[in-house]
PDB file of N, CA, C and O in Angstrom:
ATOM      1  N   MET M   1      84.170 130.932  96.375  1.00 78.00           N
ATOM      2  CA  MET M   1      83.881 129.635  95.807  1.00 78.00           C
ATOM      3  C   MET M   1      82.780 128.926  96.593  1.00 78.00           C
ATOM      4  O   MET M   1      82.821 128.889  97.769  1.00 78.00           O
ATOM      5  N   PRO M   2      81.774 128.442  95.852  1.00 79.00           N
ATOM      6  CA  PRO M   2      80.741 127.749  96.618  1.00 79.00           C
ATOM      7  C   PRO M   2      81.170 126.482  97.239  1.00 79.00           C
ATOM      8  O   PRO M   2      82.031 125.766  96.753  1.00 79.00           O
ATOM      9  N   ASP M   3      80.546 126.111  98.315  1.00 71.00           N
ATOM     10  CA  ASP M   3      80.804 124.911  99.053  1.00 71.00           C
ATOM     11  C   ASP M   3      79.496 124.170  99.256  1.00 71.00           C
ATOM     12  O   ASP M   3      78.723 124.543 100.059  1.00 71.00           O
ATOM     13  N   ARG M   4      79.219 123.201  98.444  1.00 75.00           N
ATOM     14  CA  ARG M   4      77.900 122.596  98.517  1.00 75.00           C
ATOM     15  C   ARG M   4      77.695 121.757  99.758  1.00 75.00           C
ATOM     16  O   ARG M   4      76.569 121.330 100.044  1.00 75.00           O
ATOM     17  N   PHE M   5      78.717 121.549 100.572  1.00 68.00           N
ATOM     18  CA  PHE M   5      78.590 120.832 101.777  1.00 68.00           C
ATOM     19  C   PHE M   5      78.660 121.708 102.956  1.00 68.00           C
ATOM     20  O   PHE M   5      78.665 121.295 104.141  1.00 68.00           O
ATOM     21  N   ALA M   6      78.613 123.081 102.869  1.00 74.00           N
ATOM     22  CA  ALA M   6      78.653 124.017 104.018  1.00 74.00           C
ATOM     23  C   ALA M   6      77.559 123.781 104.961  1.00 74.00           C
ATOM     24  O   ALA M   6      77.741 124.033 106.174  1.00 74.00           O
ATOM     25  N   HIS M   7      76.410 123.333 104.556  1.00 73.00           N
ATOM     26  CA  HIS M   7      75.280 123.166 105.477  1.00 73.00           C
ATOM     27  C   HIS M   7      75.319 121.739 106.251  1.00 73.00           C
ATOM     28  O   HIS M   7      74.475 121.571 107.016  1.00 73.00           O
ATOM     29  N   MET M   8      76.295 120.903 105.926  1.00 73.00           N
ATOM     30  CA  MET M   8      76.368 119.602 106.521  1.00 73.00           C
ATOM     31  C   MET M   8      77.152 119.678 107.807  1.00 73.00           C
ATOM     32  O   MET M   8      78.122 120.509 108.002  1.00 73.00           O
ATOM     33  N   GLN M   9      76.727 118.816 108.731  1.00 72.00           N
ATOM     34  CA  GLN M   9      77.485 118.683 110.034  1.00 72.00           C
ATOM     35  C   GLN M   9      78.826 117.954 109.795  1.00 72.00           C
ATOM     36  O   GLN M   9      78.796 116.956 109.165  1.00 72.00           O
ATOM     37  N   ALA M  10      79.872 118.476 110.335  1.00 73.00           N
ATOM     38  CA  ALA M  10      81.170 117.851 110.242  1.00 73.00           C
ATOM     39  C   ALA M  10      81.105 116.517 111.005  1.00 73.00           C
ATOM     40  O   ALA M  10      80.510 116.519 112.146  1.00 73.00           O
ATOM     41  N   SER M  11      81.844 115.509 110.614  1.00 73.00           N
ATOM     42  CA  SER M  11      81.888 114.193 111.347  1.00 73.00           C
ATOM     43  C   SER M  11      83.342 113.745 111.306  1.00 73.00           C
ATOM     44  O   SER M  11      84.142 114.138 110.477  1.00 73.00           O
ATOM     45  N   LEU M  12      83.649 112.775 112.194  1.00 72.00           N
ATOM     46  CA  LEU M  12      84.996 112.262 112.333  1.00 72.00           C
ATOM     47  C   LEU M  12      85.335 111.418 111.130  1.00 72.00           C
ATOM     48  O   LEU M  12      86.556 111.239 110.802  1.00 72.00           O
ATOM     49  N   SER M  13      84.340 110.944 110.477  1.00 74.00           N
ATOM     50  CA  SER M  13      84.598 110.075 109.258  1.00 74.00           C
ATOM     51  C   SER M  13      84.671 110.904 108.030  1.00 74.00           C
ATOM     52  O   SER M  13      85.043 110.282 106.967  1.00 74.00           O
ATOM     53  N   GLY M  14      84.374 112.198 108.050  1.00 78.00           N
ATOM     54  CA  GLY M  14      84.412 113.059 106.861  1.00 78.00           C
ATOM     55  C   GLY M  14      85.814 113.560 106.609  1.00 78.00           C
ATOM     56  O   GLY M  14      86.700 113.337 107.488  1.00 78.00           O
ATOM     57  N   PRO M  15      86.028 114.252 105.586  1.00 83.00           N
ATOM     58  CA  PRO M  15      87.361 114.728 105.274  1.00 83.00           C
ATOM     59  C   PRO M  15      87.727 115.889 106.189  1.00 83.00           C
ATOM     60  O   PRO M  15      86.917 116.637 106.691  1.00 83.00           O
ATOM     61  N   ALA M  16      89.046 115.986 106.452  1.00 88.00           N
ATOM     62  CA  ALA M  16      89.526 117.145 107.282  1.00 88.00           C
ATOM     63  C   ALA M  16      89.349 118.459 106.565  1.00 88.00           C
ATOM     64  O   ALA M  16      89.345 118.473 105.286  1.00 88.00           O
ATOM     65  N   SER M  17      89.223 119.447 107.296  1.00 87.00           N
ATOM     66  CA  SER M  17      89.048 120.805 106.620  1.00 87.00           C
ATOM     67  C   SER M  17      90.117 121.784 107.057  1.00 87.00           C
ATOM     68  O   SER M  17      90.182 122.897 106.524  1.00 87.00           O
ATOM     69  N   SER M  18      91.096 121.307 107.825  1.00 93.00           N
ATOM     70  CA  SER M  18      92.210 122.178 108.191  1.00 93.00           C
ATOM     71  C   SER M  18      93.303 121.256 108.684  1.00 93.00           C
ATOM     72  O   SER M  18      93.221 120.140 108.906  1.00 93.00           O
ATOM     73  N   GLY M  19      94.476 121.867 108.821  1.00 97.00           N
ATOM     74  CA  GLY M  19      95.639 121.100 109.281  1.00 97.00           C
ATOM     75  C   GLY M  19      96.739 122.072 109.811  1.00 97.00           C
ATOM     76  O   GLY M  19      96.696 123.239 109.554  1.00 97.00           O
ATOM     77  N   PHE M  20      97.788 121.438 110.453  1.00 98.00           N
ATOM     78  CA  PHE M  20      98.919 122.183 110.975  1.00 98.00           C
ATOM     79  C   PHE M  20     100.112 121.319 111.027  1.00 98.00           C
ATOM     80  O   PHE M  20      99.995 120.071 111.269  1.00 98.00           O
ATOM     81  N   ALA M  21     101.239 121.927 110.876  1.00 98.00           N
ATOM     82  CA  ALA M  21     102.540 121.233 110.957  1.00 98.00           C
ATOM     83  C   ALA M  21     102.738 120.857 112.386  1.00 98.00           C
ATOM     84  O   ALA M  21     102.453 121.580 113.333  1.00 98.00           O
ATOM     85  N   ILE M  22     103.345 119.629 112.687  1.00 98.00           N
ATOM     86  CA  ILE M  22     103.585 119.177 113.996  1.00 98.00           C
ATOM     87  C   ILE M  22     105.161 119.085 114.192  1.00 98.00           C
ATOM     88  O   ILE M  22     105.778 118.423 113.432  1.00 98.00           O
ATOM     89  N   THR M  23     105.555 119.710 115.277  1.00 98.00           N
ATOM     90  CA  THR M  23     106.975 119.520 115.731  1.00 98.00           C
ATOM     91  C   THR M  23     106.923 118.700 116.970  1.00 98.00           C
ATOM     92  O   THR M  23     106.348 119.097 118.010  1.00 98.00           O
ATOM     93  N   PRO M  24     107.446 117.534 116.930  1.00 98.00           N
ATOM     94  CA  PRO M  24     107.371 116.633 118.148  1.00 98.00           C
ATOM     95  C   PRO M  24     107.990 117.268 119.265  1.00 98.00           C
ATOM     96  O   PRO M  24     108.989 118.020 119.262  1.00 98.00           O
ATOM     97  N   SER M  25     107.320 117.149 120.491  1.00 98.00           N
ATOM     98  CA  SER M  25     107.757 117.790 121.732  1.00 98.00           C
ATOM     99  C   SER M  25     107.401 116.887 122.921  1.00 98.00           C
ATOM    100  O   SER M  25     106.301 116.358 122.962  1.00 98.00           O
ATOM    101  N   ASP M  26     108.293 116.737 123.821  1.00 98.00           N
ATOM    102  CA  ASP M  26     107.997 115.862 125.028  1.00 98.00           C
ATOM    103  C   ASP M  26     107.250 116.785 126.017  1.00 98.00           C
ATOM    104  O   ASP M  26     106.650 116.190 127.042  1.00 98.00           O
ATOM    105  N   GLY M  27     107.283 118.049 125.870  1.00 98.00           N
ATOM    106  CA  GLY M  27     106.671 118.949 126.932  1.00 98.00           C
ATOM    107  C   GLY M  27     105.428 119.748 126.528  1.00 98.00           C
ATOM    108  O   GLY M  27     104.915 120.434 127.346  1.00 98.00           O
ATOM    109  N   SER M  28     105.029 119.680 125.258  1.00 98.00           N
ATOM    110  CA  SER M  28     103.916 120.515 124.835  1.00 98.00           C
ATOM    111  C   SER M  28     102.930 119.758 124.107  1.00 98.00           C
ATOM    112  O   SER M  28     103.183 118.968 123.178  1.00 98.00           O
ATOM    113  N   ASP M  29     101.642 120.033 124.437  1.00 98.00           N
ATOM    114  CA  ASP M  29     100.519 119.385 123.645  1.00 98.00           C
ATOM    115  C   ASP M  29     100.358 120.050 122.371  1.00 98.00           C
ATOM    116  O   ASP M  29     100.780 121.217 122.164  1.00 98.00           O
ATOM    117  N   LEU M  30      99.652 119.454 121.488  1.00 98.00           N
ATOM    118  CA  LEU M  30      99.368 120.039 120.090  1.00 98.00           C
ATOM    119  C   LEU M  30      98.314 121.164 120.438  1.00 98.00           C
ATOM    120  O   LEU M  30      97.589 121.192 121.439  1.00 98.00           O
ATOM    121  N   PRO M  31      98.158 122.140 119.419  1.00 97.00           N
ATOM    122  CA  PRO M  31      97.288 123.216 119.603  1.00 97.00           C
ATOM    123  C   PRO M  31      95.853 122.810 119.600  1.00 97.00           C
ATOM    124  O   PRO M  31      94.982 123.448 120.261  1.00 97.00           O
ATOM    125  N   GLU M  32      95.461 121.639 118.970  1.00 97.00           N
ATOM    126  CA  GLU M  32      94.194 121.027 119.071  1.00 97.00           C
ATOM    127  C   GLU M  32      94.330 119.519 118.792  1.00 97.00           C
ATOM    128  O   GLU M  32      95.259 119.098 118.209  1.00 97.00           O
ATOM    129  N   THR M  33      93.323 118.782 119.291  1.00 97.00           N
ATOM    130  CA  THR M  33      93.374 117.383 119.130  1.00 97.00           C
ATOM    131  C   THR M  33      93.076 117.011 117.559  1.00 97.00           C
ATOM    132  O   THR M  33      92.214 117.694 116.929  1.00 97.00           O
ATOM    133  N   THR M  34      93.862 116.090 117.002  1.00 97.00           N
ATOM    134  CA  THR M  34      93.754 115.775 115.712  1.00 97.00           C
ATOM    135  C   THR M  34      92.606 114.825 115.372  1.00 97.00           C
ATOM    136  O   THR M  34      92.069 114.117 116.267  1.00 97.00           O
ATOM    137  N   ARG M  35      92.182 114.800 114.063  1.00 95.00           N
ATOM    138  CA  ARG M  35      91.325 113.752 113.511  1.00 95.00           C
ATOM    139  C   ARG M  35      92.134 112.677 112.935  1.00 95.00           C
ATOM    140  O   ARG M  35      91.715 111.564 112.778  1.00 95.00           O
ATOM    141  N   ALA M  36      93.293 113.087 112.402  1.00 96.00           N
ATOM    142  CA  ALA M  36      94.269 112.192 111.690  1.00 96.00           C
ATOM    143  C   ALA M  36      95.618 112.773 111.731  1.00 96.00           C
ATOM    144  O   ALA M  36      95.807 114.062 111.864  1.00 96.00           O
ATOM    145  N   LEU M  37      96.617 111.943 111.461  1.00 98.00           N
ATOM    146  CA  LEU M  37      98.017 112.409 111.227  1.00 98.00           C
ATOM    147  C   LEU M  37      98.406 111.962 109.842  1.00 98.00           C
ATOM    148  O   LEU M  37      98.099 110.832 109.404  1.00 98.00           O
ATOM    149  N   TYR M  38      99.149 112.890 109.210  1.00 98.00           N
ATOM    150  CA  TYR M  38      99.809 112.579 107.907  1.00 98.00           C
ATOM    151  C   TYR M  38     101.188 112.458 108.155  1.00 98.00           C
ATOM    152  O   TYR M  38     101.773 113.419 108.735  1.00 98.00           O
ATOM    153  N   VAL M  39     101.886 111.365 107.755  1.00 98.00           N
ATOM    154  CA  VAL M  39     103.326 111.270 107.969  1.00 98.00           C
ATOM    155  C   VAL M  39     104.054 111.274 106.621  1.00 98.00           C
ATOM    156  O   VAL M  39     103.795 110.472 105.752  1.00 98.00           O
ATOM    157  N   GLY M  40     104.780 112.409 106.431  1.00 98.00           N
ATOM    158  CA  GLY M  40     105.464 112.633 105.135  1.00 98.00           C
ATOM    159  C   GLY M  40     106.708 111.724 104.992  1.00 98.00           C
ATOM    160  O   GLY M  40     106.921 111.189 103.852  1.00 98.00           O
ATOM    161  N   THR M  41     107.459 111.607 106.027  1.00 98.00           N
ATOM    162  CA  THR M  41     108.678 110.804 105.996  1.00 98.00           C
ATOM    163  C   THR M  41     108.486 109.724 107.096  1.00 98.00           C
ATOM    164  O   THR M  41     108.390 110.056 108.247  1.00 98.00           O
ATOM    165  N   GLY M  42     108.600 108.482 106.714  1.00 98.00           N
ATOM    166  CA  GLY M  42     108.296 107.392 107.553  1.00 98.00           C
ATOM    167  C   GLY M  42     109.298 107.253 108.645  1.00 98.00           C
ATOM    168  O   GLY M  42     110.430 107.780 108.707  1.00 98.00           O
ATOM    169  N   GLY M  43     108.923 106.443 109.670  1.00 98.00           N
ATOM    170  CA  GLY M  43     109.707 106.125 110.858  1.00 98.00           C
ATOM    171  C   GLY M  43     108.866 105.727 111.997  1.00 98.00           C
ATOM    172  O   GLY M  43     107.694 105.259 111.744  1.00 98.00           O
ATOM    173  N   ASN M  44     109.287 105.924 113.245  1.00 98.00           N
ATOM    174  CA  ASN M  44     108.529 105.510 114.418  1.00 98.00           C
ATOM    175  C   ASN M  44     107.763 106.774 114.919  1.00 98.00           C
ATOM    176  O   ASN M  44     108.327 108.000 114.793  1.00 98.00           O
ATOM    177  N   LEU M  45     106.660 106.653 115.563  1.00 98.00           N
ATOM    178  CA  LEU M  45     105.994 107.653 116.164  1.00 98.00           C
ATOM    179  C   LEU M  45     105.593 107.249 117.614  1.00 98.00           C
ATOM    180  O   LEU M  45     105.251 106.109 117.915  1.00 98.00           O
ATOM    181  N   SER M  46     105.718 108.267 118.482  1.00 98.00           N
ATOM    182  CA  SER M  46     105.279 108.073 119.872  1.00 98.00           C
ATOM    183  C   SER M  46     104.278 109.189 120.189  1.00 98.00           C
ATOM    184  O   SER M  46     104.593 110.331 119.962  1.00 98.00           O
ATOM    185  N   VAL M  47     103.078 108.795 120.475  1.00 98.00           N
ATOM    186  CA  VAL M  47     101.931 109.765 120.586  1.00 98.00           C
ATOM    187  C   VAL M  47     101.163 109.523 121.843  1.00 98.00           C
ATOM    188  O   VAL M  47     101.153 108.451 122.411  1.00 98.00           O
ATOM    189  N   ARG M  48     100.480 110.608 122.309  1.00 98.00           N
ATOM    190  CA  ARG M  48      99.555 110.476 123.369  1.00 98.00           C
ATOM    191  C   ARG M  48      98.149 110.652 122.708  1.00 98.00           C
ATOM    192  O   ARG M  48      97.862 111.638 122.091  1.00 98.00           O
ATOM    193  N   MET M  49      97.315 109.589 122.913  1.00 98.00           N
ATOM    194  CA  MET M  49      95.989 109.564 122.380  1.00 98.00           C
ATOM    195  C   MET M  49      95.051 110.405 123.129  1.00 98.00           C
ATOM    196  O   MET M  49      95.371 110.871 124.260  1.00 98.00           O
ATOM    197  N   LEU M  50      93.956 110.811 122.623  1.00 97.00           N
ATOM    198  CA  LEU M  50      92.920 111.638 123.352  1.00 97.00           C
ATOM    199  C   LEU M  50      92.532 110.989 124.656  1.00 97.00           C
ATOM    200  O   LEU M  50      92.309 111.616 125.692  1.00 97.00           O
ATOM    201  N   SER M  51      92.568 109.605 124.734  1.00 97.00           N
ATOM    202  CA  SER M  51      92.266 108.835 125.970  1.00 97.00           C
ATOM    203  C   SER M  51      93.256 109.092 127.041  1.00 97.00           C
ATOM    204  O   SER M  51      92.994 108.725 128.193  1.00 97.00           O
ATOM    205  N   GLY M  52      94.480 109.575 126.692  1.00 98.00           N
ATOM    206  CA  GLY M  52      95.532 109.744 127.703  1.00 98.00           C
ATOM    207  C   GLY M  52      96.609 108.653 127.521  1.00 98.00           C
ATOM    208  O   GLY M  52      97.715 108.718 128.067  1.00 98.00           O
ATOM    209  N   GLU M  53      96.289 107.593 126.752  1.00 98.00           N
ATOM    210  CA  GLU M  53      97.104 106.412 126.546  1.00 98.00           C
ATOM    211  C   GLU M  53      98.339 106.949 125.688  1.00 98.00           C
ATOM    212  O   GLU M  53      98.080 107.573 124.728  1.00 98.00           O
ATOM    213  N   THR M  54      99.496 106.383 126.021  1.00 98.00           N
ATOM    214  CA  THR M  54     100.663 106.660 125.166  1.00 98.00           C
ATOM    215  C   THR M  54     100.939 105.389 124.279  1.00 98.00           C
ATOM    216  O   THR M  54     100.989 104.253 124.847  1.00 98.00           O
ATOM    217  N   LEU M  55     101.074 105.633 123.021  1.00 98.00           N
ATOM    218  CA  LEU M  55     101.366 104.560 121.998  1.00 98.00           C
ATOM    219  C   LEU M  55     102.639 104.783 121.243  1.00 98.00           C
ATOM    220  O   LEU M  55     102.956 105.928 120.986  1.00 98.00           O
ATOM    221  N   ALA M  56     103.300 103.695 121.019  1.00 98.00           N
ATOM    222  CA  ALA M  56     104.557 103.709 120.178  1.00 98.00           C
ATOM    223  C   ALA M  56     104.189 102.973 118.888  1.00 98.00           C
ATOM    224  O   ALA M  56     103.724 101.789 118.947  1.00 98.00           O
ATOM    225  N   LEU M  57     104.270 103.604 117.787  1.00 98.00           N
ATOM    226  CA  LEU M  57     103.874 103.063 116.448  1.00 98.00           C
ATOM    227  C   LEU M  57     105.225 102.868 115.726  1.00 98.00           C
ATOM    228  O   LEU M  57     105.874 103.823 115.413  1.00 98.00           O
ATOM    229  N   SER M  58     105.566 101.592 115.346  1.00 98.00           N
ATOM    230  CA  SER M  58     106.821 101.383 114.676  1.00 98.00           C
ATOM    231  C   SER M  58     106.651 101.270 113.196  1.00 98.00           C
ATOM    232  O   SER M  58     105.689 100.779 112.628  1.00 98.00           O
ATOM    233  N   ASN M  59     107.670 101.754 112.470  1.00 98.00           N
ATOM    234  CA  ASN M  59     107.811 101.628 111.020  1.00 98.00           C
ATOM    235  C   ASN M  59     106.604 102.136 110.245  1.00 98.00           C
ATOM    236  O   ASN M  59     106.091 101.500 109.361  1.00 98.00           O
ATOM    237  N   VAL M  60     106.171 103.233 110.618  1.00 98.00           N
ATOM    238  CA  VAL M  60     105.055 103.968 109.907  1.00 98.00           C
ATOM    239  C   VAL M  60     105.621 104.270 108.523  1.00 98.00           C
ATOM    240  O   VAL M  60     106.738 104.945 108.366  1.00 98.00           O
ATOM    241  N   SER M  61     104.980 104.030 107.436  1.00 98.00           N
ATOM    242  CA  SER M  61     105.295 104.287 106.041  1.00 98.00           C
ATOM    243  C   SER M  61     105.294 105.747 105.689  1.00 98.00           C
ATOM    244  O   SER M  61     104.314 106.392 106.138  1.00 98.00           O
ATOM    245  N   SER M  62     106.184 106.232 104.841  1.00 98.00           N
ATOM    246  CA  SER M  62     106.061 107.547 104.320  1.00 98.00           C
ATOM    247  C   SER M  62     104.691 107.682 103.573  1.00 98.00           C
ATOM    248  O   SER M  62     104.232 106.711 102.908  1.00 98.00           O
ATOM    249  N   GLY M  63     103.986 108.789 103.743  1.00 98.00           N
ATOM    250  CA  GLY M  63     102.845 109.050 103.050  1.00 98.00           C
ATOM    251  C   GLY M  63     101.646 108.429 103.742  1.00 98.00           C
ATOM    252  O   GLY M  63     100.455 108.458 103.240  1.00 98.00           O
ATOM    253  N   SER M  64     101.817 107.950 105.015  1.00 98.00           N
ATOM    254  CA  SER M  64     100.663 107.394 105.702  1.00 98.00           C
ATOM    255  C   SER M  64      99.684 108.395 106.230  1.00 98.00           C
ATOM    256  O   SER M  64     100.089 109.472 106.674  1.00 98.00           O
ATOM    257  N   LEU M  65      98.442 107.962 106.203  1.00 97.00           N
ATOM    258  CA  LEU M  65      97.402 108.747 106.778  1.00 97.00           C
ATOM    259  C   LEU M  65      96.768 107.956 107.933  1.00 97.00           C
ATOM    260  O   LEU M  65      96.129 106.967 107.647  1.00 97.00           O
ATOM    261  N   LEU M  66      96.952 108.409 109.143  1.00 97.00           N
ATOM    262  CA  LEU M  66      96.596 107.591 110.298  1.00 97.00           C
ATOM    263  C   LEU M  66      95.433 108.285 110.939  1.00 97.00           C
ATOM    264  O   LEU M  66      95.560 109.356 111.448  1.00 97.00           O
ATOM    265  N   PRO M  67      94.277 107.596 111.122  1.00 95.00           N
ATOM    266  CA  PRO M  67      93.052 108.216 111.632  1.00 95.00           C
ATOM    267  C   PRO M  67      93.149 108.071 113.257  1.00 95.00           C
ATOM    268  O   PRO M  67      92.529 107.274 113.862  1.00 95.00           O
ATOM    269  N   LEU M  68      93.930 109.002 113.735  1.00 97.00           N
ATOM    270  CA  LEU M  68      94.172 108.911 115.246  1.00 97.00           C
ATOM    271  C   LEU M  68      93.932 110.256 115.827  1.00 97.00           C
ATOM    272  O   LEU M  68      94.174 111.344 115.387  1.00 97.00           O
ATOM    273  N   ARG M  69      93.177 110.250 117.025  1.00 97.00           N
ATOM    274  CA  ARG M  69      92.805 111.315 117.780  1.00 97.00           C
ATOM    275  C   ARG M  69      93.943 111.570 118.752  1.00 97.00           C
ATOM    276  O   ARG M  69      94.058 110.913 119.806  1.00 97.00           O
ATOM    277  N   VAL M  70      94.938 112.523 118.515  1.00 98.00           N
ATOM    278  CA  VAL M  70      96.204 112.588 119.180  1.00 98.00           C
ATOM    279  C   VAL M  70      96.237 113.970 119.838  1.00 98.00           C
ATOM    280  O   VAL M  70      95.865 115.052 119.247  1.00 98.00           O
ATOM    281  N   THR M  71      96.760 114.068 121.108  1.00 98.00           N
ATOM    282  CA  THR M  71      96.942 115.342 121.717  1.00 98.00           C
ATOM    283  C   THR M  71      98.427 115.737 121.783  1.00 98.00           C
ATOM    284  O   THR M  71      98.712 116.944 122.128  1.00 98.00           O
ATOM    285  N   ARG M  72      99.318 114.795 121.552  1.00 98.00           N
ATOM    286  CA  ARG M  72     100.761 115.070 121.594  1.00 98.00           C
ATOM    287  C   ARG M  72     101.515 114.135 120.761  1.00 98.00           C
ATOM    288  O   ARG M  72     101.174 112.941 120.782  1.00 98.00           O
ATOM    289  N   VAL M  73     102.587 114.605 120.120  1.00 98.00           N
ATOM    290  CA  VAL M  73     103.597 113.780 119.378  1.00 98.00           C
ATOM    291  C   VAL M  73     104.811 113.949 120.107  1.00 98.00           C
ATOM    292  O   VAL M  73     105.342 115.110 120.133  1.00 98.00           O
ATOM    293  N   PHE M  74     105.303 112.946 120.732  1.00 98.00           N
ATOM    294  CA  PHE M  74     106.542 113.000 121.552  1.00 98.00           C
ATOM    295  C   PHE M  74     107.783 113.053 120.665  1.00 98.00           C
ATOM    296  O   PHE M  74     107.846 112.375 119.695  1.00 98.00           O
ATOM    297  N   ALA M  75     108.765 113.857 121.104  1.00 98.00           N
ATOM    298  CA  ALA M  75     110.088 113.878 120.394  1.00 98.00           C
ATOM    299  C   ALA M  75     110.786 112.587 120.710  1.00 98.00           C
ATOM    300  O   ALA M  75     111.433 111.985 119.711  1.00 98.00           O
ATOM    301  N   THR M  76     110.837 112.174 121.919  1.00 98.00           N
ATOM    302  CA  THR M  76     111.499 110.860 122.361  1.00 98.00           C
ATOM    303  C   THR M  76     110.677 109.736 121.772  1.00 98.00           C
ATOM    304  O   THR M  76     109.507 109.614 121.980  1.00 98.00           O
ATOM    305  N   GLY M  77     111.353 108.916 120.945  1.00 98.00           N
ATOM    306  CA  GLY M  77     110.755 107.748 120.324  1.00 98.00           C
ATOM    307  C   GLY M  77     110.179 108.051 118.938  1.00 98.00           C
ATOM    308  O   GLY M  77     109.661 107.189 118.290  1.00 98.00           O
ATOM    309  N   THR M  78     110.132 109.335 118.489  1.00 98.00           N
ATOM    310  CA  THR M  78     109.655 109.645 117.160  1.00 98.00           C
ATOM    311  C   THR M  78     110.797 109.928 116.213  1.00 98.00           C
ATOM    312  O   THR M  78     111.665 110.791 116.440  1.00 98.00           O
ATOM    313  N   THR M  79     110.912 109.104 115.230  1.00 98.00           N
ATOM    314  CA  THR M  79     111.941 109.304 114.070  1.00 98.00           C
ATOM    315  C   THR M  79     111.278 109.686 112.826  1.00 98.00           C
ATOM    316  O   THR M  79     111.929 110.207 111.837  1.00 98.00           O
ATOM    317  N   ALA M  80     109.903 109.625 112.650  1.00 98.00           N
ATOM    318  CA  ALA M  80     109.173 110.070 111.520  1.00 98.00           C
ATOM    319  C   ALA M  80     109.295 111.598 111.417  1.00 98.00           C
ATOM    320  O   ALA M  80     109.483 112.245 112.502  1.00 98.00           O
ATOM    321  N   ALA M  81     109.061 112.123 110.260  1.00 98.00           N
ATOM    322  CA  ALA M  81     109.230 113.545 110.127  1.00 98.00           C
ATOM    323  C   ALA M  81     108.107 114.035 109.120  1.00 98.00           C
ATOM    324  O   ALA M  81     107.419 113.336 108.534  1.00 98.00           O
ATOM    325  N   ALA M  82     108.075 115.402 108.961  1.00 98.00           N
ATOM    326  CA  ALA M  82     107.041 115.952 108.050  1.00 98.00           C
ATOM    327  C   ALA M  82     105.708 115.575 108.493  1.00 98.00           C
ATOM    328  O   ALA M  82     104.862 115.088 107.657  1.00 98.00           O
ATOM    329  N   ILE M  83     105.335 115.624 109.789  1.00 98.00           N
ATOM    330  CA  ILE M  83     104.074 115.196 110.321  1.00 98.00           C
ATOM    331  C   ILE M  83     103.128 116.353 110.327  1.00 98.00           C
ATOM    332  O   ILE M  83     103.398 117.542 110.686  1.00 98.00           O
ATOM    333  N   THR M  84     101.931 116.049 109.808  1.00 98.00           N
ATOM    334  CA  THR M  84     100.824 117.090 109.795  1.00 98.00           C
ATOM    335  C   THR M  84      99.668 116.694 110.533  1.00 98.00           C
ATOM    336  O   THR M  84      99.258 115.436 110.416  1.00 98.00           O
ATOM    337  N   GLY M  85      99.096 117.517 111.487  1.00 98.00           N
ATOM    338  CA  GLY M  85      97.860 117.173 112.132  1.00 98.00           C
ATOM    339  C   GLY M  85      96.707 117.642 111.288  1.00 98.00           C
ATOM    340  O   GLY M  85      96.665 118.788 110.804  1.00 98.00           O
ATOM    341  N   LEU M  86      95.714 116.772 110.988  1.00 96.00           N
ATOM    342  CA  LEU M  86      94.582 117.133 110.257  1.00 96.00           C
ATOM    343  C   LEU M  86      93.368 117.200 111.199  1.00 96.00           C
ATOM    344  O   LEU M  86      93.149 116.429 112.082  1.00 96.00           O
ATOM    345  N   VAL M  87      92.617 118.302 111.040  1.00 94.00           N
ATOM    346  CA  VAL M  87      91.406 118.512 111.902  1.00 94.00           C
ATOM    347  C   VAL M  87      90.148 118.778 111.059  1.00 94.00           C
ATOM    348  O   VAL M  87      90.330 119.157 109.883  1.00 94.00           O
TER     349      VAL M  87
END
Protein backbone atom coordinates (compact mmCIF):
# COMPACT_ATOMS: atom_id res chain seq x y z
CA MET A 1 0.00 0.00 0.00
CA PRO A 2 1.46 3.39 -0.91
CA ASP A 3 2.20 5.85 1.89
CA ARG A 4 2.24 9.38 0.52
CA PHE A 5 3.77 10.63 3.79
CA ALA A 6 6.66 8.14 3.95
CA HIS A 7 9.17 10.84 3.02
CA MET A 8 8.01 13.18 5.82
CA GLN A 9 9.82 13.56 9.14
CA ALA A 10 7.76 12.24 12.07
CA SER A 11 6.81 14.86 14.67
CA LEU A 12 5.21 14.79 18.11
CA SER A 13 2.21 16.67 16.76
CA GLY A 14 1.63 14.18 13.94
CA PRO A 15 -0.40 10.99 14.17
CA ALA A 16 0.95 7.94 15.95
CA SER A 17 2.25 5.15 13.75
CA SER A 18 2.37 2.33 16.32
CA GLY A 19 1.05 1.35 19.72
CA PHE A 20 1.13 -1.23 22.48
CA ALA A 21 -1.09 -2.44 25.30
CA ILE A 22 -0.11 -1.18 28.74
CA THR A 23 -0.34 -3.25 31.90
CA PRO A 24 0.12 -0.88 34.84
CA SER A 25 3.14 -1.80 36.98
CA ASP A 26 4.82 -0.26 39.99
CA GLY A 27 8.16 -1.87 39.11
CA SER A 28 8.55 -1.80 35.33
CA ASP A 29 8.93 1.00 32.82
CA LEU A 30 7.11 0.89 29.49
CA PRO A 31 8.99 -0.62 26.53
CA GLU A 32 9.27 2.89 25.07
CA THR A 33 8.20 6.42 25.93
CA THR A 34 4.74 7.23 24.63
CA ARG A 35 3.58 10.13 22.46
CA ALA A 36 0.08 9.70 23.87
CA LEU A 37 -2.11 7.40 25.96
CA TYR A 38 -5.50 6.07 24.92
CA VAL A 39 -7.76 5.15 27.86
CA GLY A 40 -10.45 2.65 26.91
CA THR A 41 -12.12 2.39 30.31
CA GLY A 42 -12.14 5.54 32.39
CA GLY A 43 -10.81 6.01 35.91
CA ASN A 44 -7.71 7.37 37.62
CA LEU A 45 -4.19 7.22 36.18
CA SER A 46 -0.88 7.42 38.01
CA VAL A 47 2.00 7.98 35.60
CA ARG A 48 5.67 8.88 35.46
CA MET A 49 6.30 11.56 32.86
CA LEU A 50 9.40 11.66 30.65
CA SER A 51 10.69 14.44 32.94
CA GLY A 52 10.63 12.00 35.90
CA GLU A 53 7.69 13.74 37.55
CA THR A 54 4.88 11.53 38.89
CA LEU A 55 1.34 12.71 38.16
CA ALA A 56 -2.04 11.54 39.41
CA LEU A 57 -4.82 12.16 36.89
CA SER A 58 -8.32 11.84 38.33
CA ASN A 59 -11.53 10.85 36.57
CA VAL A 60 -10.10 10.34 33.08
CA SER A 61 -13.03 9.63 30.75
CA SER A 62 -13.42 6.45 28.74
CA GLY A 63 -12.15 6.96 25.21
CA SER A 64 -9.72 9.72 26.21
CA LEU A 65 -6.64 10.41 24.12
CA LEU A 66 -4.04 12.08 26.34
CA PRO A 67 -0.98 13.66 24.65
CA LEU A 68 1.47 12.59 27.38
CA ARG A 69 5.13 11.52 27.15
CA VAL A 70 4.98 8.72 29.75
CA THR A 71 7.65 6.20 30.81
CA ARG A 72 5.55 4.26 33.34
CA VAL A 73 1.91 3.71 34.27
CA PHE A 74 1.76 2.75 37.94
CA ALA A 75 -0.57 0.00 39.20
CA THR A 76 -1.00 1.81 42.51
CA GLY A 77 -3.39 4.70 41.96
CA THR A 78 -4.54 3.53 38.51
CA THR A 79 -8.14 2.39 38.18
CA ALA A 80 -8.48 3.10 34.44
CA ALA A 81 -8.18 0.08 32.13
CA ALA A 82 -7.67 -0.85 28.49
CA ILE A 83 -4.77 1.61 28.27
CA THR A 84 -2.79 1.81 25.03
CA GLY A 85 0.53 3.57 24.55
CA LEU A 86 0.77 5.34 21.19
CA VAL A 87 4.13 6.05 19.57
